[in-house]
Coordinates of C-alpha atoms in Angstrom, one line a residue:
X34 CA 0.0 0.0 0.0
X35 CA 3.1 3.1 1.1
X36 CA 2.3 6.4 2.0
X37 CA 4.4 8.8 0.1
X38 CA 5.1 12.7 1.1
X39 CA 6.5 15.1 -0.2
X40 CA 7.1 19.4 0.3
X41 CA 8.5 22.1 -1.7
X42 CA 9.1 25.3 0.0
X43 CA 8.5 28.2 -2.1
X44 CA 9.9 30.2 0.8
X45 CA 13.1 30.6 2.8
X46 CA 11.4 31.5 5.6
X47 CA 10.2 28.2 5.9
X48 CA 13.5 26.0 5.5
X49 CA 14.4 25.7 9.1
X50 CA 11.5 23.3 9.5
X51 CA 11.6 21.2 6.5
X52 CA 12.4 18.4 8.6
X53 CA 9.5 19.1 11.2
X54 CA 6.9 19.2 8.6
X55 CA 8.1 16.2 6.6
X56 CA 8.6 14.4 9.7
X57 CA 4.6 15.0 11.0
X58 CA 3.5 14.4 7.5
X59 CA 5.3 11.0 6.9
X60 CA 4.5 9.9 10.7
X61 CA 0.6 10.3 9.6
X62 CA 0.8 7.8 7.0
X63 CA 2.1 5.0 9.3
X64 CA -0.3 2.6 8.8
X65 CA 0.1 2.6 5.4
X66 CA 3.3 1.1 5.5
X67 CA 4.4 -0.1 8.7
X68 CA 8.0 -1.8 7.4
X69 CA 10.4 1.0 6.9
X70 CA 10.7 4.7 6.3
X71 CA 12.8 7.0 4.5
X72 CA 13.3 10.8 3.7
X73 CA 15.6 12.9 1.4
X74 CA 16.3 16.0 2.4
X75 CA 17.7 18.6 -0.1
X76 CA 19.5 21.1 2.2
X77 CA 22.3 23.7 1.9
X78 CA 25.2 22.8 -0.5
X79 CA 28.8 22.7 1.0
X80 CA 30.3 23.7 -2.5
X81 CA 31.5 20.4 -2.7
X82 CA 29.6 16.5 -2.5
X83 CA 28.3 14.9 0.2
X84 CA 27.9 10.8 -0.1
X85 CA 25.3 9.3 2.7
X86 CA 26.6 5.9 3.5
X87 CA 24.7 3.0 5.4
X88 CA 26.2 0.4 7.8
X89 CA 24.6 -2.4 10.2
X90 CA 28.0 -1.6 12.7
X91 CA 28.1 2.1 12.7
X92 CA 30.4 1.9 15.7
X93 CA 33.2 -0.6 14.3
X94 CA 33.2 0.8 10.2
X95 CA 32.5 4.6 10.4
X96 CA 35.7 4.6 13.2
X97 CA 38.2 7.2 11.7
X98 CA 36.7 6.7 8.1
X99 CA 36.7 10.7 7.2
X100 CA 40.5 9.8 7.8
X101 CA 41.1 6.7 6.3
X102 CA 38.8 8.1 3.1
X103 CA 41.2 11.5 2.7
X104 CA 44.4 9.3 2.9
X105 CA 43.1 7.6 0.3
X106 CA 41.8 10.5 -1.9
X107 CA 44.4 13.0 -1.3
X108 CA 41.4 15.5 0.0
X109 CA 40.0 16.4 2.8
X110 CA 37.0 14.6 4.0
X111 CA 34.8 15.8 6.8
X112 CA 32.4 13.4 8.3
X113 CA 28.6 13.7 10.5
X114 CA 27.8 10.2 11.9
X115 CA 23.9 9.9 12.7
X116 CA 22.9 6.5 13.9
X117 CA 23.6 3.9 11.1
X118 CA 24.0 6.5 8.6
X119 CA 28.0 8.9 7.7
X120 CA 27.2 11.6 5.9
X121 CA 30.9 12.5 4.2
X122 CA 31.4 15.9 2.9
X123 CA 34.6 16.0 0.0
X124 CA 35.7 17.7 -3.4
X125 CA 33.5 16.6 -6.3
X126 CA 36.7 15.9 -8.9
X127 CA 36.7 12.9 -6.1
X128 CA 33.6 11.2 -6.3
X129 CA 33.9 8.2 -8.6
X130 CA 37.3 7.2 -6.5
X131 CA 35.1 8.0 -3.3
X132 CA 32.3 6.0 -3.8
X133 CA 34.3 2.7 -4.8
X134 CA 36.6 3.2 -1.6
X135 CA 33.2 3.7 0.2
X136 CA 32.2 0.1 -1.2
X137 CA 34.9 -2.0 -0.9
X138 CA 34.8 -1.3 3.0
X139 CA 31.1 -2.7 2.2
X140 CA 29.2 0.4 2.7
X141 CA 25.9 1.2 1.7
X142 CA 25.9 4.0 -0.8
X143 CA 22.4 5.8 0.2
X144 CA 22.6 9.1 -1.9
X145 CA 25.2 11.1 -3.6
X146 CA 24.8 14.8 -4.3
X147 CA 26.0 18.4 -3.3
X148 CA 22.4 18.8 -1.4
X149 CA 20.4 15.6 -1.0
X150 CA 21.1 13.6 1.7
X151 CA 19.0 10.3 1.9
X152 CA 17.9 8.5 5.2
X153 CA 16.5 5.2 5.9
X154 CA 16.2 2.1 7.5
X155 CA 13.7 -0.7 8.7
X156 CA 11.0 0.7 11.0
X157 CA 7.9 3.2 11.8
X158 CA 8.6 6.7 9.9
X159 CA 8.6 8.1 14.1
X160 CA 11.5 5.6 15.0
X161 CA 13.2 6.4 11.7
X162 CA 12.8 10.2 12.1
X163 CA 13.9 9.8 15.5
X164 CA 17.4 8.1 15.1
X165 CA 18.4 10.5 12.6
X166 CA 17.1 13.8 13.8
X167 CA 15.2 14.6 10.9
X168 CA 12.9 17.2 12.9
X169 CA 15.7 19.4 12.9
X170 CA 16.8 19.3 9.4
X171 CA 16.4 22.2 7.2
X172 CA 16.6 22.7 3.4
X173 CA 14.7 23.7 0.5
X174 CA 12.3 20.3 -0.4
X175 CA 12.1 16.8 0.5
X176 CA 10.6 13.6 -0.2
X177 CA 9.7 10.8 2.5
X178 CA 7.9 7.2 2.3
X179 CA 6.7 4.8 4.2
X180 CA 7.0 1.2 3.0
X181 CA 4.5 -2.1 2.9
X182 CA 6.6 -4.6 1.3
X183 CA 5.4 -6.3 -2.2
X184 CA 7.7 -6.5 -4.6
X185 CA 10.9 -7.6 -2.4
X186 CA 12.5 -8.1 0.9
X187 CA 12.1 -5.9 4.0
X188 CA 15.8 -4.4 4.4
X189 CA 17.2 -1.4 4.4
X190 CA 18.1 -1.3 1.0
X191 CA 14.9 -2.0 0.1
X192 CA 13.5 1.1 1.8
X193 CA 12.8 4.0 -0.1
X194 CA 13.6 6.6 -1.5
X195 CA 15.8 5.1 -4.0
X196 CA 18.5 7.2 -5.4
X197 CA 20.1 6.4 -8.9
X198 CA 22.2 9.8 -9.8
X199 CA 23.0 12.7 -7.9
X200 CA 20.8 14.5 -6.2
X201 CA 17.8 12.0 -7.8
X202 CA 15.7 10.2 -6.1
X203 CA 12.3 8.7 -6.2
X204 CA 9.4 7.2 -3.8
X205 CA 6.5 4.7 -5.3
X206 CA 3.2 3.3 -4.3
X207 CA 2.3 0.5 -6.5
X208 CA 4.1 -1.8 -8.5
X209 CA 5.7 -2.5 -11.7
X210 CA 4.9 -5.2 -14.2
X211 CA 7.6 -5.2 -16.5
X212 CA 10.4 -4.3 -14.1
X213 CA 12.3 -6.7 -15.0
X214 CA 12.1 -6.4 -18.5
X215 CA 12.7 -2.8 -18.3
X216 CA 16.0 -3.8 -15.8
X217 CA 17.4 -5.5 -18.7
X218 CA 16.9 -3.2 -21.1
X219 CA 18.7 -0.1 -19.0
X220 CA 21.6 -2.7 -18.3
X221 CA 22.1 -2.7 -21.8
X222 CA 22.7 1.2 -21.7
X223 CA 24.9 0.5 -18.9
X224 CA 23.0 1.4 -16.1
X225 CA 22.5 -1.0 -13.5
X226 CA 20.4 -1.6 -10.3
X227 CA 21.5 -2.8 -7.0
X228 CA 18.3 -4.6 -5.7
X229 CA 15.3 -6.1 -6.3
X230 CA 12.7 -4.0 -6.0
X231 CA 10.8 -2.4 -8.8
X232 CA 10.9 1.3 -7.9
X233 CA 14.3 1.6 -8.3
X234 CA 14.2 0.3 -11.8
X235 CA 11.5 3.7 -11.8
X236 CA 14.7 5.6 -10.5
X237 CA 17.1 4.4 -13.1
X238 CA 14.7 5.0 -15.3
X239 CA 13.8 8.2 -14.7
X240 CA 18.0 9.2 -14.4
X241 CA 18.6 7.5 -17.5
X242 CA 16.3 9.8 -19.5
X243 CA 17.6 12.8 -17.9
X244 CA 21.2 11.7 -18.3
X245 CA 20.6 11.9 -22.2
X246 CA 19.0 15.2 -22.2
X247 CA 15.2 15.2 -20.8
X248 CA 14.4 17.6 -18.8
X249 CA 12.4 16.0 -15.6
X250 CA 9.1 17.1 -17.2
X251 CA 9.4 14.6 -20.5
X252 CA 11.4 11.9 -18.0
X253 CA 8.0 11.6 -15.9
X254 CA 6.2 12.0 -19.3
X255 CA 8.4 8.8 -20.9
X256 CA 7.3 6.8 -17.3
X257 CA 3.4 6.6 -19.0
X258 CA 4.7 5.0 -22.1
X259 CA 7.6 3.2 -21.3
X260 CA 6.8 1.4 -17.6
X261 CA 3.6 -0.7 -17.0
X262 CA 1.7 -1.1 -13.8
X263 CA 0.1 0.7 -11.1
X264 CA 2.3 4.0 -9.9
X265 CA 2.5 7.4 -8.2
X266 CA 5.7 8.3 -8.6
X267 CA 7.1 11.4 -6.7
X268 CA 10.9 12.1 -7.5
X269 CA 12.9 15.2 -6.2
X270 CA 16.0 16.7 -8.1
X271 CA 18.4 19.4 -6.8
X272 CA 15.8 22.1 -7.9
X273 CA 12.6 20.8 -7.2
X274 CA 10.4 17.5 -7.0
X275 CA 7.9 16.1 -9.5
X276 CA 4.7 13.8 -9.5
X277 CA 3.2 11.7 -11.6
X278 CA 0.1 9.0 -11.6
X279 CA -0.3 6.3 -14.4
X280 CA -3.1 6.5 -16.4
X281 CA -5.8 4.3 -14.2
X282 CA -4.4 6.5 -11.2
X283 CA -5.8 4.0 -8.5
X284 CA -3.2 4.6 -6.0
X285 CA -4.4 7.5 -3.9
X286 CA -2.3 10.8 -4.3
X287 CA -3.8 14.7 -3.1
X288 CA -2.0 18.1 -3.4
X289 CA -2.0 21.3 -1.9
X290 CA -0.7 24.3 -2.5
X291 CA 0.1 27.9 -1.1
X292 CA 1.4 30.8 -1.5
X293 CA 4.4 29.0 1.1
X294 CA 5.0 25.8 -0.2
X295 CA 3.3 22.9 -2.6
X296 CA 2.6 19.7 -0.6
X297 CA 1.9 16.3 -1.5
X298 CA 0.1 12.9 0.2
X299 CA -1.2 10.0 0.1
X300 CA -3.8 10.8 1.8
X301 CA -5.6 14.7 3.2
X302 CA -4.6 14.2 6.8
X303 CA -1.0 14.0 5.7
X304 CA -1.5 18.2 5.3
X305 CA -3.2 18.0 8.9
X306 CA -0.3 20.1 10.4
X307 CA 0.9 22.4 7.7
X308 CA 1.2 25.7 8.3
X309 CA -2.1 27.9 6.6
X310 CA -3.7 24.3 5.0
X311 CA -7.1 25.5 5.4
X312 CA -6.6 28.4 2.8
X313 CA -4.6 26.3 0.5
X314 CA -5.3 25.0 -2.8
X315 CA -6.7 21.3 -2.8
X316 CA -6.7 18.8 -5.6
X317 CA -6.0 15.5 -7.0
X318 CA -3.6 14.8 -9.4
X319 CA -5.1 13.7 -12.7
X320 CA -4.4 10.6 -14.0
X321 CA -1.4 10.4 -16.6
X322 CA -0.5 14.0 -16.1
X323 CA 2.7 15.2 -15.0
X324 CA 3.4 18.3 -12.0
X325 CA 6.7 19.1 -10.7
X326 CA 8.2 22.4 -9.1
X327 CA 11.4 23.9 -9.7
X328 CA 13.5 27.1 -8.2

């Protein structure tokens, strides 16, 4: 079933509390997805990347990593441990040597980006906001989800969002047909999926089309003809985020939008605590039609 949220903040005003309101939003949809939770926050930029990794023994593996990782770069590394999750801050010329250092010590790449920063791990979206202090994350947008498995396993890698370029990443209720199908053909291009589960087949999808040339807008747009199944897809990008429904649009998906911020849910009571929501603009998304926001 999944809840998905999602919040776009048209004002900086607002940005100290993009964690709080994601955080209420996503805890509202609980029990539509009770295994795990996730959230991608897209905060200030350091000038340089930031690569969120993932680890079952925090204590043991993220031990003097910043300095073992700038040894073996030649750069300087900084480092923010949150519960299972390292969020290393480094020069971009460095990233490709970064991220396969980052692997070989069998970390779990979560995001990559000079703003996004991805969180998630097995759980109810309170215990998963909790552990990583999301309430007091600012930034400019986010997206979050709440998971009921279908189409594979009940891990942490399974969670979403799933991220498949930098600063993409993409949150799903519903599930894909011809995932597999459309897993072979990417593989072909040379892009390749970590895991099993459908929606990040949607991700690489999605990055695929951007990476030669389409702009989000006609990416969503090729999701209609090229992927089959049930889907509301909501992906954030460095500038903004973006929805879209498939044509039979049977998964539940609402909006609302003010002169503050555009908002999306699941369901209505995910809006229950946003700031001036009974003034806002209220709609569904119509079927096989694509939104998205950007700065």
């Amino acid at each position: 079933m999944c809840g998905i949220v999602g919040l776009f903040l048209k004002k900086d005003e607002l940005r100290p509390r993009l964690g709080d309101l994601l955080t209420d939003m996503l805890i509202t949809m609980t029990d539509r997805g009770p295994d795990s939770a996730g959230i991608a926050i897209y905060g200030s930029e350091t000038g340089g990347l930031k690569i969120t990794v993932q680890s079952d023994t925090p204590d043991q593996d993220f031990a003097g990593l910043d300095t073992a990782l700038a040894a073996a770069l030649g750069a300087e590394v900084s480092m923010r441990v949150l519960s299972t999750h390292a969020v290393l801050a480094l020069p971009a010329e460095h990233e490709a040597a970064a991220v396969a250092e980052l692997e070989a010590r069998g970390l779990r790449i979560m995001s990559v980006g000079t703003s996004m920063e991805i969180f998630k791990e097995v759980g109810l979206p309170k215990d998963v906001a909790e552990r990583f202090g999301i309430r007091g994350m600012g930034g400019s947008h986010g997206i979050g989800h709440t998971r009921m498995a279908t189409e594979s396993a009940v891990t942490t890698l399974g969670a979403h969002p799933f991220s498949t370029a930098g600063d993409q990443c993409l949150v799903h209720n519903g599930s894909l047909s011809n995932h597999n199908d459309m897993r072979r053909k990417l593989a072909k291009k040379g892009v390749y999926t970590k895991t099993e589960n459908d929606t990040e087949v949607g991700a690489a999808y999605i990055s695929s089309r951007i990476a030669e040339g389409a702009s989000l807008g006609e990416a969503l747009e090729g999701t209609l003809k090229d992927l089959d199944g049930f889907f509301t897809f909501v992906t954030g990008t460095r500038d903004g985020f973006g929805v879209v429904r498939d044509p039979i649009a049977c998964k539940p998906a609402v909006m609302a939008e003010t002169d503050d911020y555009v908002a999306f849910g699941s369901e209505y009571r995910a809006f229950a605590n946003l700031p001036g929501i009974e003034t806002a603009r209220i709609w569904e998304p119509e079927p096989a039609t694509v939104y998205f926001w950007e700065r």
